[in-house]
PDB file of C-alpha atoms in Angstrom:
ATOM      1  CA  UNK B 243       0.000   0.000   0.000  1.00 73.00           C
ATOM      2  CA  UNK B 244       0.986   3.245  -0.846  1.00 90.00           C
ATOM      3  CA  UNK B 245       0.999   6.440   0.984  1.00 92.00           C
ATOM      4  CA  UNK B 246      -1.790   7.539  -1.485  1.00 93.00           C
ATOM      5  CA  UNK B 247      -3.843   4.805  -0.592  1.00 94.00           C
ATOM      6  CA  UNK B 248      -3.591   5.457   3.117  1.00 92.00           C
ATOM      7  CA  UNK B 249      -4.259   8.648   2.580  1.00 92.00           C
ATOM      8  CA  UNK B 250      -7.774   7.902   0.674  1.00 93.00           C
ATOM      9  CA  UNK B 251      -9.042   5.508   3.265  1.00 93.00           C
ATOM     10  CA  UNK B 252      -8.281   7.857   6.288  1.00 88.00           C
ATOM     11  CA  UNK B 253     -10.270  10.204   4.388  1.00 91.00           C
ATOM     12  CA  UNK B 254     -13.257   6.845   3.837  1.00 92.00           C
ATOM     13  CA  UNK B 255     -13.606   6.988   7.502  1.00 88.00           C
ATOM     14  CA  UNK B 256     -13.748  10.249   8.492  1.00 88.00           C
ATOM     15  CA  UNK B 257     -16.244  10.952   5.797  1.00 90.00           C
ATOM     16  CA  UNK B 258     -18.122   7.876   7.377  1.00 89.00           C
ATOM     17  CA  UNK B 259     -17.579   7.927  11.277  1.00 86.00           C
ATOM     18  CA  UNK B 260     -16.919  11.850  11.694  1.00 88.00           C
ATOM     19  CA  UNK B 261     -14.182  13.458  13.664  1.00 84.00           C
ATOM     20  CA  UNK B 262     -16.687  12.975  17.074  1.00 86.00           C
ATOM     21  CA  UNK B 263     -16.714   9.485  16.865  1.00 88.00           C
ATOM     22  CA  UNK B 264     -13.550   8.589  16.103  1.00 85.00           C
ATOM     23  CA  UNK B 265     -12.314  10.840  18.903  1.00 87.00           C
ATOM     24  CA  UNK B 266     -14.553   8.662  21.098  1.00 90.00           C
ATOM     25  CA  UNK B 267     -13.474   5.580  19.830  1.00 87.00           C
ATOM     26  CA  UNK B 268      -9.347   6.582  20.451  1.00 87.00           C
ATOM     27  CA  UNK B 269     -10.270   7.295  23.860  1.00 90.00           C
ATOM     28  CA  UNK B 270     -11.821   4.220  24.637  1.00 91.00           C
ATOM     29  CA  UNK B 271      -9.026   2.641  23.425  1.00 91.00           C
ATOM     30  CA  UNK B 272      -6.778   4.213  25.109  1.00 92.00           C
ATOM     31  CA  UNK B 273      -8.590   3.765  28.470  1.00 92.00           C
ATOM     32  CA  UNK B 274      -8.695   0.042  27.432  1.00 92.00           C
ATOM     33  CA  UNK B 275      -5.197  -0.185  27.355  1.00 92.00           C
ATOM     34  CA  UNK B 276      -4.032   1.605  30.263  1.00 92.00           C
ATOM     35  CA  UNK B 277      -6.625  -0.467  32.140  1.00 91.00           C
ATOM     36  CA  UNK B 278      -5.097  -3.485  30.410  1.00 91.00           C
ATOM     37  CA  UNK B 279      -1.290  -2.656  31.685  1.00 90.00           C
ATOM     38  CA  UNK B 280      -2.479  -1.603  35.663  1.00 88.00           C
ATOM     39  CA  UNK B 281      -3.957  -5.135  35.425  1.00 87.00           C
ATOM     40  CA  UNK B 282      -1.147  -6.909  34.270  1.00 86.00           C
ATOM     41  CA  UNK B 283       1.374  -4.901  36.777  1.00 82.00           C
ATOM     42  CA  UNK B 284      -1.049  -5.465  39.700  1.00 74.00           C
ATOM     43  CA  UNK B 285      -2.066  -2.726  41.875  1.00 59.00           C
ATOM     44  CA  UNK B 286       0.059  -1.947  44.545  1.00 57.00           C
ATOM     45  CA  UNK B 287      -2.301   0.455  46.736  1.00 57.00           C
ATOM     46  CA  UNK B 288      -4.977  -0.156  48.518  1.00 53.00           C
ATOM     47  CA  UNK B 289      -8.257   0.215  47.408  1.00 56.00           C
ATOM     48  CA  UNK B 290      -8.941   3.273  49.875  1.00 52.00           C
ATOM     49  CA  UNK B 291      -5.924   5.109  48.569  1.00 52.00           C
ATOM     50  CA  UNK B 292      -7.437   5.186  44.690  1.00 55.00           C
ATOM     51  CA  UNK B 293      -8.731   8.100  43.513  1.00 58.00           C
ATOM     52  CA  UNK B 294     -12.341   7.575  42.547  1.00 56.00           C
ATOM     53  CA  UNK B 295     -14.090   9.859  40.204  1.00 63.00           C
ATOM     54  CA  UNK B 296     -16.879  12.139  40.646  1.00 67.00           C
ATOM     55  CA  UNK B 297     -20.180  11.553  39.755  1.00 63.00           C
ATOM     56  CA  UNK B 298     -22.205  13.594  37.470  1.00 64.00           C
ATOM     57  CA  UNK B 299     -24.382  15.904  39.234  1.00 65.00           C
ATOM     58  CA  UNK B 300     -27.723  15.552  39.366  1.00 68.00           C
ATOM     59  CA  UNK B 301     -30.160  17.462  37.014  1.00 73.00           C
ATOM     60  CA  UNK B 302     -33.139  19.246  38.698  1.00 75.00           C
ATOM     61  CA  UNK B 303     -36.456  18.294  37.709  1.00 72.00           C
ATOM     62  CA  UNK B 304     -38.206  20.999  35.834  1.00 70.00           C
ATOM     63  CA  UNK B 305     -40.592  23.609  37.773  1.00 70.00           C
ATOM     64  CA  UNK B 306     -44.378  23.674  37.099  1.00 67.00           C
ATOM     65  CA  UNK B 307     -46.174  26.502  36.905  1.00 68.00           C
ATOM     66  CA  UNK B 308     -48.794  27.239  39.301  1.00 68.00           C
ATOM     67  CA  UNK B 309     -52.348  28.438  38.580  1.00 65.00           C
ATOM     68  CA  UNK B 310     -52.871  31.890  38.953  1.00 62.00           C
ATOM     69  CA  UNK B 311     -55.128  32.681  42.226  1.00 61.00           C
ATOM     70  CA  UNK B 312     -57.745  34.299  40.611  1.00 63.00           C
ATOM     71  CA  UNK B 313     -59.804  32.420  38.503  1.00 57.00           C
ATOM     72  CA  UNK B 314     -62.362  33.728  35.862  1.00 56.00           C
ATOM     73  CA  UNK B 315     -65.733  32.032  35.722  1.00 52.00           C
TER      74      UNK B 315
END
């Protein structure tokens, strides 16, 4: 394969996956195989000592508007 060809089918799958998702997909990856190499070296800290991550927070429920008091009849 030529450089030419390379080229052409980096440009096949951006056209088809996008920018976003390939983004998303090398960041998986790479979580994958950092995950991958801390399991094969073992962890050497206690499990109180990792750093855990945050949560999201929580969304608030949307507010529902009240009936005015007065009332026409």
């Amino acid at each position: 394969m030529s450089i030419t060809h390379l080229i052409i089918l980096l440009i096949v799958v951006v056209l088809i996956f996008g920018t976003k998702k390939l983004r998303n997909i090398g960041s998986d990856l790479g979580g994958a195989m950092r995950d991958f190499k801390k399991g094969l070296e073992g962890d050497d800290k206690p499990k109180d000592e990792q750093r855990l991550q945050a949560d999201p927070p929580v969304a608030k429920p949307a507010e529902q508007k009240q009936p005015d008091s007065t009332e026409s009849k």
